PDB file of C-alpha atoms in Angstrom:
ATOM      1  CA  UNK A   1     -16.898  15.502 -24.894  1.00  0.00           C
ATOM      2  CA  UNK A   2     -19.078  13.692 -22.660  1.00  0.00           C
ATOM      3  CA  UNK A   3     -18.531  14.620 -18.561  1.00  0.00           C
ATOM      4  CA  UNK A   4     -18.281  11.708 -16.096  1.00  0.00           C
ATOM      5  CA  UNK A   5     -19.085  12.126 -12.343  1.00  0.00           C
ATOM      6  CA  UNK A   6     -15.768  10.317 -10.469  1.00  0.00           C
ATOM      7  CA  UNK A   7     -15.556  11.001  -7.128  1.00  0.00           C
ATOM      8  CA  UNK A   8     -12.144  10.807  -5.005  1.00  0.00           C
ATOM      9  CA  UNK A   9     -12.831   7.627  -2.486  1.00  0.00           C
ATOM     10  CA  UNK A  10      -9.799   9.571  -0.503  1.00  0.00           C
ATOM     11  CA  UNK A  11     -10.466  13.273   0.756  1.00  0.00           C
ATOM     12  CA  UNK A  12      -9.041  16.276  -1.142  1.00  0.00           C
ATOM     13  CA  UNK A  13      -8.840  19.767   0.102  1.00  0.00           C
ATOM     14  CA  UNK A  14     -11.926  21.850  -1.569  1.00  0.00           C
ATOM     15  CA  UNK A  15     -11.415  25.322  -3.071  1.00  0.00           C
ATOM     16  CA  UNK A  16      -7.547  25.541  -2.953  1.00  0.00           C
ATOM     17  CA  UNK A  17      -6.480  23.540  -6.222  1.00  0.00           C
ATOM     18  CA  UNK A  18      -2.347  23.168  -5.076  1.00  0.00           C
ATOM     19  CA  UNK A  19      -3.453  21.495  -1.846  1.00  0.00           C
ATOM     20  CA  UNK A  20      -5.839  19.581  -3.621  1.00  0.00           C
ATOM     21  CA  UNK A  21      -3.787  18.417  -6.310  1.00  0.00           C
ATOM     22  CA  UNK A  22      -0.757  17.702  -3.484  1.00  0.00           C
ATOM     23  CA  UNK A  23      -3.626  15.174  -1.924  1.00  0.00           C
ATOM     24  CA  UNK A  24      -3.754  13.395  -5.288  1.00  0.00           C
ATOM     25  CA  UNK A  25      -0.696  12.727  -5.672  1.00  0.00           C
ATOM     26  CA  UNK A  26      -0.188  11.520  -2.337  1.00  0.00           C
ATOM     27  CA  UNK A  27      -2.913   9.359  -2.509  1.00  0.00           C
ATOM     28  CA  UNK A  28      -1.820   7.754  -5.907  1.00  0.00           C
ATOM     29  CA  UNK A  29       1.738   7.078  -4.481  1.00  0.00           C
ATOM     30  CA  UNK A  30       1.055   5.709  -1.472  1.00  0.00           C
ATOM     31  CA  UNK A  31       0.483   2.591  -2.102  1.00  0.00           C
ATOM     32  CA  UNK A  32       3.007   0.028  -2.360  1.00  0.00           C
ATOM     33  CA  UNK A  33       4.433  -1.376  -5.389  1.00  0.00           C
ATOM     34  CA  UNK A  34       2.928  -4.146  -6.679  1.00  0.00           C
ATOM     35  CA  UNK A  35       5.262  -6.820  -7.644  1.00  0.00           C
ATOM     36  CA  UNK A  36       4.832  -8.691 -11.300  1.00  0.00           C
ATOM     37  CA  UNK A  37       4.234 -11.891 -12.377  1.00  0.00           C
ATOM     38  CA  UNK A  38       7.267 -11.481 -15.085  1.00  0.00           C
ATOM     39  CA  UNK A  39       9.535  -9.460 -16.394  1.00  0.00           C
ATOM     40  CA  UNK A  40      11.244  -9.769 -19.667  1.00  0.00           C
ATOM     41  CA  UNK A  41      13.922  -8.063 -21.457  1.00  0.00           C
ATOM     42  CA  UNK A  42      13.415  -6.463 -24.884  1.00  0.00           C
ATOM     43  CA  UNK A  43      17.301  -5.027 -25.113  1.00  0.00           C
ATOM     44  CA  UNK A  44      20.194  -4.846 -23.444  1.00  0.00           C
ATOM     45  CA  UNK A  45      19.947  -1.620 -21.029  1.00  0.00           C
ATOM     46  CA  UNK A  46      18.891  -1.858 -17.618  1.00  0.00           C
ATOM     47  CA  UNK A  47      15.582   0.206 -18.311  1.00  0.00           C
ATOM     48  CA  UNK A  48      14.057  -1.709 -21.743  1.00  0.00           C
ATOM     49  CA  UNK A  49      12.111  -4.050 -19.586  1.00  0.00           C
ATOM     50  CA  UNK A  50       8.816  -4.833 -19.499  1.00  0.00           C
ATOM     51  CA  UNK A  51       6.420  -6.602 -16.191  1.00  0.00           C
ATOM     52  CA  UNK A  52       3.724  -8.497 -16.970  1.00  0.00           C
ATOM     53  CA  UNK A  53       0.537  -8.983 -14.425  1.00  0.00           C
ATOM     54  CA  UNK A  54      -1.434 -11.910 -15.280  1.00  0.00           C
ATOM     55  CA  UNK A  55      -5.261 -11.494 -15.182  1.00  0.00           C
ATOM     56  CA  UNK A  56      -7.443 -12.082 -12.112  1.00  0.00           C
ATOM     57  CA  UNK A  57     -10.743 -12.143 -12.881  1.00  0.00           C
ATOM     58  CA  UNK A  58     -12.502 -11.698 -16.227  1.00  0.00           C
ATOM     59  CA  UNK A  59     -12.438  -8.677 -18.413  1.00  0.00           C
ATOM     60  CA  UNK A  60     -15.388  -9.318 -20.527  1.00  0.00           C
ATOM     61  CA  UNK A  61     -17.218 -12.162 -21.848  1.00  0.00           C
ATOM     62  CA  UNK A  62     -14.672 -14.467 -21.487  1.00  0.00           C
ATOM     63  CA  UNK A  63     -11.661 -16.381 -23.525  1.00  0.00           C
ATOM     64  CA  UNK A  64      -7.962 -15.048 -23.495  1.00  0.00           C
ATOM     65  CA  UNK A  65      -7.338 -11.533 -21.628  1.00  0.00           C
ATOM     66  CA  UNK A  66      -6.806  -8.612 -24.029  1.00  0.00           C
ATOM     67  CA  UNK A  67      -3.859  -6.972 -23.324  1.00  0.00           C
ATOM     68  CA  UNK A  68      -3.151  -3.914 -21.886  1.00  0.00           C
ATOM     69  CA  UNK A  69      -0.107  -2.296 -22.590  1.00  0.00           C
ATOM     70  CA  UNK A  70       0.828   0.587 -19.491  1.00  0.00           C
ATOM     71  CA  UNK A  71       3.477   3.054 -20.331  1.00  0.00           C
ATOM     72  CA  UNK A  72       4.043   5.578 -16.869  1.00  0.00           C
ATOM     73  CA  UNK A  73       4.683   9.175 -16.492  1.00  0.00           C
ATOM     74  CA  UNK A  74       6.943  11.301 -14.818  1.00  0.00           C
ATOM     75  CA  UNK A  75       7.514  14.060 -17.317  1.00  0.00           C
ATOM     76  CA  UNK A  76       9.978  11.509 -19.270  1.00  0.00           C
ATOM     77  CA  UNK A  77      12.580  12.578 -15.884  1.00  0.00           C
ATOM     78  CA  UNK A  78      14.387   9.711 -14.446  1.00  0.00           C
ATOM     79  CA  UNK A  79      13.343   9.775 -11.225  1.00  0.00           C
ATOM     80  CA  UNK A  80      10.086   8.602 -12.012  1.00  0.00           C
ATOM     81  CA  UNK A  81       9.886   5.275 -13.581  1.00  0.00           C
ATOM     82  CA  UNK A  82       7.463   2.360 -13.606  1.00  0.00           C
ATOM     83  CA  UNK A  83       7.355   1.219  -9.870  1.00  0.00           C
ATOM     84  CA  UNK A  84       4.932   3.978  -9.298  1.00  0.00           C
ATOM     85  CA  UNK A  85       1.906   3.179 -11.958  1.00  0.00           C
ATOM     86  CA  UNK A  86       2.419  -0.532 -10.616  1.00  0.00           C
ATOM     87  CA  UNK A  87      -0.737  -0.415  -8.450  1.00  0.00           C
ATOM     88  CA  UNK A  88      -2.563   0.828 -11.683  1.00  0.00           C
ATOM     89  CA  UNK A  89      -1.282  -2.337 -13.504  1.00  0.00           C
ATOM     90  CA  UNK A  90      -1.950  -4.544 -11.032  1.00  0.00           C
ATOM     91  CA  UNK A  91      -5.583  -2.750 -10.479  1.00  0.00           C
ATOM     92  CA  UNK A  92      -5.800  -3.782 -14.193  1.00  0.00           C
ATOM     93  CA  UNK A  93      -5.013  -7.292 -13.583  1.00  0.00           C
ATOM     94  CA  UNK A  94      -7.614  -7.919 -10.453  1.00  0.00           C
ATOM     95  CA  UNK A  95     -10.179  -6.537 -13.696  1.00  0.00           C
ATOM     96  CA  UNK A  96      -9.020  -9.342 -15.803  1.00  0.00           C
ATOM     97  CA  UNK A  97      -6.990  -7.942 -17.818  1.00  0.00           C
ATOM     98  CA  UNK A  98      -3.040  -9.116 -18.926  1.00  0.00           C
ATOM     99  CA  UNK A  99      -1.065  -6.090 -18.297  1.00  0.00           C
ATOM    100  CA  UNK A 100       2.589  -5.379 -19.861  1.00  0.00           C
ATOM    101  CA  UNK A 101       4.155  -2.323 -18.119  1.00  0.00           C
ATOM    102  CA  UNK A 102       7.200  -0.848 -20.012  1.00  0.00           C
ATOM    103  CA  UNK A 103       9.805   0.417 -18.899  1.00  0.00           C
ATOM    104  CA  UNK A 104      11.897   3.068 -20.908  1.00  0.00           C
ATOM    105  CA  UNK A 105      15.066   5.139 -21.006  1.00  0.00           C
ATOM    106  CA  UNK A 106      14.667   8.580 -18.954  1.00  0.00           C
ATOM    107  CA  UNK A 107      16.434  11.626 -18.398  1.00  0.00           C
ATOM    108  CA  UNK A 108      20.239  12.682 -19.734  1.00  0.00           C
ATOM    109  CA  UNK A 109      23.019  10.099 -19.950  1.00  0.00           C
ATOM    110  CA  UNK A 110      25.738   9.684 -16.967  1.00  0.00           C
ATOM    111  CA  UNK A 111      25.370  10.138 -13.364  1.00  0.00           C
ATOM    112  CA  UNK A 112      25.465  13.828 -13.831  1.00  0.00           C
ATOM    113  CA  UNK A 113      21.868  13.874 -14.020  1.00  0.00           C
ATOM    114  CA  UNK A 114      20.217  15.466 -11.095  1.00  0.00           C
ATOM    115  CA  UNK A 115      16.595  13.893 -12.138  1.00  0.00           C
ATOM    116  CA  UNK A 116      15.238  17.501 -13.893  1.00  0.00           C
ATOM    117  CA  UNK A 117      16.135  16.087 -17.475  1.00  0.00           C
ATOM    118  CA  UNK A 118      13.149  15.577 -19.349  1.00  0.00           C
ATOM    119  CA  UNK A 119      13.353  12.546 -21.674  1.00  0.00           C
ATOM    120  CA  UNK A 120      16.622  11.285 -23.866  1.00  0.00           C
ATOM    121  CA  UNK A 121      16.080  12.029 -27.433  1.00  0.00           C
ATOM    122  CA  UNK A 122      16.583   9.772 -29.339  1.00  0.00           C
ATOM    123  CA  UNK A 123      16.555   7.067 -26.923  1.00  0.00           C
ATOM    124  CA  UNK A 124      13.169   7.229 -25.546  1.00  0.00           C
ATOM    125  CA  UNK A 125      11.399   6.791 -28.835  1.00  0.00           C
ATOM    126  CA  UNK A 126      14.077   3.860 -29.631  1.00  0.00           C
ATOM    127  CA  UNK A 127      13.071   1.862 -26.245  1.00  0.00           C
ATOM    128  CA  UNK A 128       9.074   2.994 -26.501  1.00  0.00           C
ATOM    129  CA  UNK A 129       9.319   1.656 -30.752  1.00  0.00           C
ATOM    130  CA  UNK A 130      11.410  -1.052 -29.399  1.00  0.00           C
ATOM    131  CA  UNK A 131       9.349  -2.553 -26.669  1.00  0.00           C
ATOM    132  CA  UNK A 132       6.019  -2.534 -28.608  1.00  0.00           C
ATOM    133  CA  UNK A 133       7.800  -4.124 -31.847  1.00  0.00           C
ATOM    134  CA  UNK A 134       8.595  -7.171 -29.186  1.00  0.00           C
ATOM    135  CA  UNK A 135       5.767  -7.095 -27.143  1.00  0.00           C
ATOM    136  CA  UNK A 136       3.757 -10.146 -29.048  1.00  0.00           C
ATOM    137  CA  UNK A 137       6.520 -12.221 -28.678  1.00  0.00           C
ATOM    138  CA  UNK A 138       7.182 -11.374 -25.187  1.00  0.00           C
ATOM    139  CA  UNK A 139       3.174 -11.891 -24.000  1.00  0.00           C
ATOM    140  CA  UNK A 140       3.154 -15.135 -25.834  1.00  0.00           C
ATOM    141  CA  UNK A 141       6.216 -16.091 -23.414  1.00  0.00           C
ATOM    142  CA  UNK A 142       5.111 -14.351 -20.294  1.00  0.00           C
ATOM    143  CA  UNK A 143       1.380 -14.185 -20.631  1.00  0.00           C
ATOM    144  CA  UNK A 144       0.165 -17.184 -22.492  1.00  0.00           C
ATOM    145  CA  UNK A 145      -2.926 -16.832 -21.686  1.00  0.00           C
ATOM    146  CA  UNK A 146      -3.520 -13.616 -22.967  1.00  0.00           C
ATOM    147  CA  UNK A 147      -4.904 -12.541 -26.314  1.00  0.00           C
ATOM    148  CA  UNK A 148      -2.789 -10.274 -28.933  1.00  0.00           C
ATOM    149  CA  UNK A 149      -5.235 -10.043 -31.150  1.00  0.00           C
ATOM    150  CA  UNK A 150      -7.168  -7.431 -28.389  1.00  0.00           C
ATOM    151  CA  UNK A 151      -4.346  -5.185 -27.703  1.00  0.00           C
ATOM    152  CA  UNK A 152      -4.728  -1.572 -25.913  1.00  0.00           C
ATOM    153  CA  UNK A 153      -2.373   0.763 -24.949  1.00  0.00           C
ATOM    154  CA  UNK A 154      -2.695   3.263 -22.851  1.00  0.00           C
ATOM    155  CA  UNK A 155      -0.277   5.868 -20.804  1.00  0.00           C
ATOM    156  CA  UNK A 156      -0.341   8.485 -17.791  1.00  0.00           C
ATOM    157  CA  UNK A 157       0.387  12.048 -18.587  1.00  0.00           C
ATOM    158  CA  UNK A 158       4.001  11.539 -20.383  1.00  0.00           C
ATOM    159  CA  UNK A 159       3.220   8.083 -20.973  1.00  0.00           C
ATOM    160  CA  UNK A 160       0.036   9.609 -23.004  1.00  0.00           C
ATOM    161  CA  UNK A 161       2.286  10.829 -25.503  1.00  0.00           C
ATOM    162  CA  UNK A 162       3.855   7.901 -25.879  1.00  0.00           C
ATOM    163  CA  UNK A 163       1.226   5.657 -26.113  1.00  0.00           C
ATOM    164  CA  UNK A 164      -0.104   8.318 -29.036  1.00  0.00           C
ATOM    165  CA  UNK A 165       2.691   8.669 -30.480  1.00  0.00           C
ATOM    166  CA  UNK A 166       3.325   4.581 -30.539  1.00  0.00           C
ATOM    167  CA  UNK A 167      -0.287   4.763 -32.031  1.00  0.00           C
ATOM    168  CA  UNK A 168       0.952   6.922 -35.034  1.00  0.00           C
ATOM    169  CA  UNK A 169       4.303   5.565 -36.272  1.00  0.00           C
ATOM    170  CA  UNK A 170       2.931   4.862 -39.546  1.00  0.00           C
ATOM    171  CA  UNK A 171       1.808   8.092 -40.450  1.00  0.00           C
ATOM    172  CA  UNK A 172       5.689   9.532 -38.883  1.00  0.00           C
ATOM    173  CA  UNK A 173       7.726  11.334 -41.481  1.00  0.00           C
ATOM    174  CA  UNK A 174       9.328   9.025 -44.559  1.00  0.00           C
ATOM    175  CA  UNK A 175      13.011   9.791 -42.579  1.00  0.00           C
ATOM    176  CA  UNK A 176      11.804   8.513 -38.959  1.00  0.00           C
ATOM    177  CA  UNK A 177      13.507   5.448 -38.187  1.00  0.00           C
ATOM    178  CA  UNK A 178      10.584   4.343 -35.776  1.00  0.00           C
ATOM    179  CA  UNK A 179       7.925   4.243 -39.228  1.00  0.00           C
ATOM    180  CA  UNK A 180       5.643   1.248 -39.740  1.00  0.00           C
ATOM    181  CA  UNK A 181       4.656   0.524 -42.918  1.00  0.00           C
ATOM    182  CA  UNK A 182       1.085   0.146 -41.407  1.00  0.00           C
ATOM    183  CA  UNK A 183      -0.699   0.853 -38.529  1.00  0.00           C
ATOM    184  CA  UNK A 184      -0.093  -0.835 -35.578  1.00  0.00           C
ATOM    185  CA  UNK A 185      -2.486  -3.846 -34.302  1.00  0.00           C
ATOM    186  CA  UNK A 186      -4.275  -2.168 -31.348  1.00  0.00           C
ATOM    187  CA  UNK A 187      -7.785  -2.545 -30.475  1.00  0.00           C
ATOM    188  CA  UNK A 188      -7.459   1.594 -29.573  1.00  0.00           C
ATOM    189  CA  UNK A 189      -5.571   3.462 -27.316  1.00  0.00           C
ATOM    190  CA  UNK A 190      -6.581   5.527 -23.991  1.00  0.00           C
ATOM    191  CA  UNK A 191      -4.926   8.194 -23.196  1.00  0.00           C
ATOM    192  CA  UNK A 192      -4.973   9.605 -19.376  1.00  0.00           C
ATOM    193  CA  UNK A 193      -3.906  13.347 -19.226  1.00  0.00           C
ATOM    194  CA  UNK A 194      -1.906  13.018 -21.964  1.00  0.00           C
ATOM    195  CA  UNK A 195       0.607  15.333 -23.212  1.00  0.00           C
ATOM    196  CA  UNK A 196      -0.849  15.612 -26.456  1.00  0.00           C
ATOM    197  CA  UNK A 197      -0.198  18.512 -28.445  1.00  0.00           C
ATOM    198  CA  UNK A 198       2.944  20.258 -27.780  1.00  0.00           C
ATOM    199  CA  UNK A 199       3.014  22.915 -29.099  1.00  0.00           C
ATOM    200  CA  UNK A 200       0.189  24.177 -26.898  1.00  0.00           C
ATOM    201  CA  UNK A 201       2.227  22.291 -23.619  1.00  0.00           C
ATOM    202  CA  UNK A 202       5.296  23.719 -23.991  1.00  0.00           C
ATOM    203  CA  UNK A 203       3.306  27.374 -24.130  1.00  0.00           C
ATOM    204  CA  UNK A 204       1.670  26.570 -20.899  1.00  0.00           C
ATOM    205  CA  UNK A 205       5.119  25.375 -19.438  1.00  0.00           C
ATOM    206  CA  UNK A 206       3.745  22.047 -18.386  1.00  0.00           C
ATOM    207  CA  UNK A 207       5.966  20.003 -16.330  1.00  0.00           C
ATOM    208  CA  UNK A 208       8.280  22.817 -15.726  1.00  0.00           C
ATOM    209  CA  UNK A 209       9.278  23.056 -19.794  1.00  0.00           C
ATOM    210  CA  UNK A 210       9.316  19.266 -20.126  1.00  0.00           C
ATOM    211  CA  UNK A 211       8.472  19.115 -23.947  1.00  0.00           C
ATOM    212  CA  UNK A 212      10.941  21.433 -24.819  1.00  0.00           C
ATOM    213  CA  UNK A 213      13.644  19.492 -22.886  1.00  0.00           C
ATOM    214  CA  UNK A 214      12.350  16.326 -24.121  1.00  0.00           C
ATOM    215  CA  UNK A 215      12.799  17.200 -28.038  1.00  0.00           C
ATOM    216  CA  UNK A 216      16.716  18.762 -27.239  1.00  0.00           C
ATOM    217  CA  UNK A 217      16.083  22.450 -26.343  1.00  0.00           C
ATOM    218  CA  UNK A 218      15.100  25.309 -28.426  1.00  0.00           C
ATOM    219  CA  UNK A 219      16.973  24.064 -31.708  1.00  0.00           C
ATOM    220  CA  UNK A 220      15.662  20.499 -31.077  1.00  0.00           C
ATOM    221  CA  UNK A 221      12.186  21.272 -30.495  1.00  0.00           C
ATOM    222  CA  UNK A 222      11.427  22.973 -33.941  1.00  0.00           C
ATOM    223  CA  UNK A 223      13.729  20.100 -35.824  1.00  0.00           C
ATOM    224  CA  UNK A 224      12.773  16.837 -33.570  1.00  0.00           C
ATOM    225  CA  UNK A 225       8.550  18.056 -33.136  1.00  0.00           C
ATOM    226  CA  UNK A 226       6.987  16.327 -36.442  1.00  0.00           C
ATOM    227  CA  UNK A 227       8.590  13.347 -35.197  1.00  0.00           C
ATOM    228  CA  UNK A 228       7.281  13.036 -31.719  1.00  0.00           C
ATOM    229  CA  UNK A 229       4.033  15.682 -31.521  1.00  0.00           C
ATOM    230  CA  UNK A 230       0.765  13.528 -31.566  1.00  0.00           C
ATOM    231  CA  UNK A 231      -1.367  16.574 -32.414  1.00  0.00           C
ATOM    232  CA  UNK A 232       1.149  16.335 -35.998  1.00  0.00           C
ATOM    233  CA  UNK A 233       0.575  12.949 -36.671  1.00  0.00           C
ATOM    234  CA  UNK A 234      -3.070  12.386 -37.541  1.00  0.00           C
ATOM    235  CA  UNK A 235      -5.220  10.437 -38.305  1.00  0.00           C
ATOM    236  CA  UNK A 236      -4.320   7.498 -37.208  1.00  0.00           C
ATOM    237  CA  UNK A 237      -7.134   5.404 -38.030  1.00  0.00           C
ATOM    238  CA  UNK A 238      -6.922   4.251 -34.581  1.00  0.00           C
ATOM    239  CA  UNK A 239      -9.741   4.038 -31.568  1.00  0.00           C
ATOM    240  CA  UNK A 240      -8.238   6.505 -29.865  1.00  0.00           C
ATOM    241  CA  UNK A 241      -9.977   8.318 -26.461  1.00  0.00           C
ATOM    242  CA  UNK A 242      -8.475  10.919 -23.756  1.00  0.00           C
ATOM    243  CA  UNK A 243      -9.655  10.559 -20.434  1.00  0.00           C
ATOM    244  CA  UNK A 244      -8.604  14.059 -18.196  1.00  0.00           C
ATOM    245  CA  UNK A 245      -9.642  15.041 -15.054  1.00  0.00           C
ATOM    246  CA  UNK A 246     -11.689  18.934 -15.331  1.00  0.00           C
ATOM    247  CA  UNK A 247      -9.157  20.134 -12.195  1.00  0.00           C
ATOM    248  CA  UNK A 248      -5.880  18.918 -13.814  1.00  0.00           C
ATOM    249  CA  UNK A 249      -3.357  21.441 -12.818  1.00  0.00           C
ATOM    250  CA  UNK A 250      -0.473  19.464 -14.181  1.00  0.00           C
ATOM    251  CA  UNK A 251      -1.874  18.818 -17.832  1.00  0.00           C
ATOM    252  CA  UNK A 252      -4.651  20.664 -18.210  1.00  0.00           C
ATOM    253  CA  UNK A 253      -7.814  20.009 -19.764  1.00  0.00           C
ATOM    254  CA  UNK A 254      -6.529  22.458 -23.104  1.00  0.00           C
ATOM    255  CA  UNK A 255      -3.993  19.939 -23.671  1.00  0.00           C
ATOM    256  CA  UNK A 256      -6.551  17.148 -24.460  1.00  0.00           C
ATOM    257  CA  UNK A 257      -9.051  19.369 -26.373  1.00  0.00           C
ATOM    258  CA  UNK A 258      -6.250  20.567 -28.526  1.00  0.00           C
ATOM    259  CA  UNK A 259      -4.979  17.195 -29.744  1.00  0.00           C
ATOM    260  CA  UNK A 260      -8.856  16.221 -30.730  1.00  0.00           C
ATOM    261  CA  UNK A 261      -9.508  19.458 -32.071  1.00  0.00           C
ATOM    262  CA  UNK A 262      -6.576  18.728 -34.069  1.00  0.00           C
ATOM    263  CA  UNK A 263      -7.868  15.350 -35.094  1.00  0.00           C
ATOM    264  CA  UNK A 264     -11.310  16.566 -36.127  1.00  0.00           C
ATOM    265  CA  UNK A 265      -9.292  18.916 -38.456  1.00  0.00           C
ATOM    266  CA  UNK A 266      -7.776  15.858 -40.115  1.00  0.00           C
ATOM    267  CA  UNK A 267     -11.009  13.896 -40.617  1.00  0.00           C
ATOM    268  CA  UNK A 268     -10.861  11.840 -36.996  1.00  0.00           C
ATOM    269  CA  UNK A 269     -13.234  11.566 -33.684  1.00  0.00           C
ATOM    270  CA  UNK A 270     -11.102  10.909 -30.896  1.00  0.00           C
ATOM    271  CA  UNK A 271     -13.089  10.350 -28.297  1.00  0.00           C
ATOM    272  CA  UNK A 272     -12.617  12.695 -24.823  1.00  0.00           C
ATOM    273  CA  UNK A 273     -14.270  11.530 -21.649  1.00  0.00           C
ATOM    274  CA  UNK A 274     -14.104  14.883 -19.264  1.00  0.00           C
ATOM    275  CA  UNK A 275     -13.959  13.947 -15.118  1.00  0.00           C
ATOM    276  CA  UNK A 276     -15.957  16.565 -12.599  1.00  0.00           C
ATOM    277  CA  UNK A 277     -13.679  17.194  -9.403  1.00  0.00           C
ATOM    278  CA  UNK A 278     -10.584  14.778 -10.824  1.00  0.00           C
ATOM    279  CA  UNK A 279      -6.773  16.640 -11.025  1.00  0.00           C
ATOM    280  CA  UNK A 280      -4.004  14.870 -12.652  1.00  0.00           C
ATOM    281  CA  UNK A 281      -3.298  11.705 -10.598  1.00  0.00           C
ATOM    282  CA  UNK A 282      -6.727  10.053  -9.405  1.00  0.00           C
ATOM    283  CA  UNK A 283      -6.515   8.735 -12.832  1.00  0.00           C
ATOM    284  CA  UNK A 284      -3.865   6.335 -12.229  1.00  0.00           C
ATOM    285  CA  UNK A 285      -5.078   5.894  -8.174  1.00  0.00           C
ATOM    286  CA  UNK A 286      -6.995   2.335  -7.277  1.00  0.00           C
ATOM    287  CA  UNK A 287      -8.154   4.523  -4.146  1.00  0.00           C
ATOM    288  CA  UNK A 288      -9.552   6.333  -6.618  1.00  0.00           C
ATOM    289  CA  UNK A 289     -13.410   6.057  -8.372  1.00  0.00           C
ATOM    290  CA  UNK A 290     -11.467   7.746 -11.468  1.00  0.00           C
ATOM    291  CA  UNK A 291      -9.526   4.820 -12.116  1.00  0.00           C
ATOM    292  CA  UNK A 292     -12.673   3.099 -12.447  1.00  0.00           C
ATOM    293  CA  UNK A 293     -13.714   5.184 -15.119  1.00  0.00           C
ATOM    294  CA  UNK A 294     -10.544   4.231 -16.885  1.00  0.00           C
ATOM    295  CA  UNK A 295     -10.854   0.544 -16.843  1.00  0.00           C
ATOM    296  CA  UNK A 296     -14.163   0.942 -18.060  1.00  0.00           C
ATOM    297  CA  UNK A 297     -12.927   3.180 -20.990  1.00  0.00           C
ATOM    298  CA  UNK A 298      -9.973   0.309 -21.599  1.00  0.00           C
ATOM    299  CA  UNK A 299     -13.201  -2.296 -21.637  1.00  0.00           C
ATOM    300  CA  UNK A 300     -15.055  -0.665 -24.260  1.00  0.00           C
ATOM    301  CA  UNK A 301     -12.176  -0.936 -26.959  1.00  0.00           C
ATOM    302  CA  UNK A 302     -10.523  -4.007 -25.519  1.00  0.00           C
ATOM    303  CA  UNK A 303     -14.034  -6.566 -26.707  1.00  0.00           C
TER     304      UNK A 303
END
């Protein structure tokens, strides 16, 4: 688990990790959103969209942009959906890269919802299954000039489930309805703080109990969990690597290790790149150095 010196470009508090983390996150939502070059529908609800940045720039050593599929955080809670990692995708873009950012259904059904619902279960995993079955179709339409064939996903915090879980629906159980017959065709995945084993999340409350809500509550978290825990469904046979800052107070550093202890159990390396001085949201921050770091890490597996 290789450390990586990354900086903050903005100032953070030193020595009192709450303020410091509250500067983060600040930082990472302050700028405005960036608007897309597309967006496309892949069904019929408001939130199973998906915005598409065309590249600016060059990614590598030239041809078609490998795509970069973005799926945001928030703790699966409504509130939080994909305006705020859309400086991230566009950051992306300016790298050369052809960005799809999904959206996906949050939070309970209704208006009662008061935005501390974590997740919609089963709709989350329909939209997330959903949107990468039509993605190919949708980038050849949106993003012709963008290559398939070099696919990575990758995902912020909740998002880094998703994207590992997306990663591993061919090794879900023979009953899940989101099962591939065969892995999925992704260059490799990179995972940024993700929520990655949850067994070990929900018994360090992160997100204020998120997993738990996420999978239904006590009774749905023992039924629902081999269908949605990444740390369950491995290997994946999939270039798979965790990038997480060392001062993540929001999904810590345990989190990660877990899920590739996990896979080294099960006869995979998954890869974890380890960030000096970095909490939870640099990662997803142009201001930040950190997010540097990532687009490097989405380089490596996208040629």
């Amino acid at each position: 688990m290789p450390d990586a010196a990354a900086p903050q470009n903005a100032a953070v508090p030193a020595g009192d990790p709450a303020a410091r983390a509250a500067a983060e996150e600040k930082s990472a939502f302050s700028h405005p959103a960036a608007v897309p070059d597309a967006t496309a529908a892949y069904g019929g609800h408001p939130d199973q969209v998906i915005d598409f940045y065309a590249p600016r720039g060059t990614a590598g050593p030239g041809g078609p942009a490998p795509v970069v599929v973005v799926l945001h955080g928030g703790a699966w809670r409504a509130p939080y959906d994909r305006r705020h990692v859309s400086p991230f995708a566009a950051f992306l873009a300016r790298r050369g890269f052809a960005v799809a950012s999904v959206e996906y259904r949050r939070g309970a059904e209704g208006e009662g919802d008061d935005g501390r619902t974590a997740g919609r279960w089963p709709d989350t995993f329909d939209d997330v299954a959903a949107a990468l079955d039509a993605l190919p179709g949708l980038v050849r339409r949106c993003l012709p000039q963008a290559d398939v064939r070099r696919t990575v996903l990758t995902g912020h915090s909740a998002g880094g489930h998703l994207a590992l879980w997306a990663a591993a629906r061919h090794v879900l159980p023979g009953t899940a309805p989101w099962r591939t017959d065969g892995p999925p065709p992704l260059r490799g995945v990179v995972a940024l703080a993700p929520i990655a084993d949850f067994a070990l999340a929900d018994e360090l409350g992160v997100c204020g109990g998120a997993v738990r809500q996420l999978l239904g509550g006590d009774e749905g978290f023992a039924r629902h969990r081999p269908y949605a825990d990444p740390a369950l469904l491995l290997p994946t046979g999939i270039a798979t690597t965790l990038v997480q800052g060392r001062t993540d107070i929001d999904v810590p550093q345990a989190v990660a290790e877990s899920y590739a202890e996990a896979a080294a159990r099960a006869g995979e390396v998954v890869g974890v790149t380890l960030l000096e001085d970095v909490g939870h949201f640099p990662l997803i921050d142009p201001a930040a150095d950190a997010c540097a770091v990532v687009a490097e890490e989405i380089a490596q597996l996208a040629w």
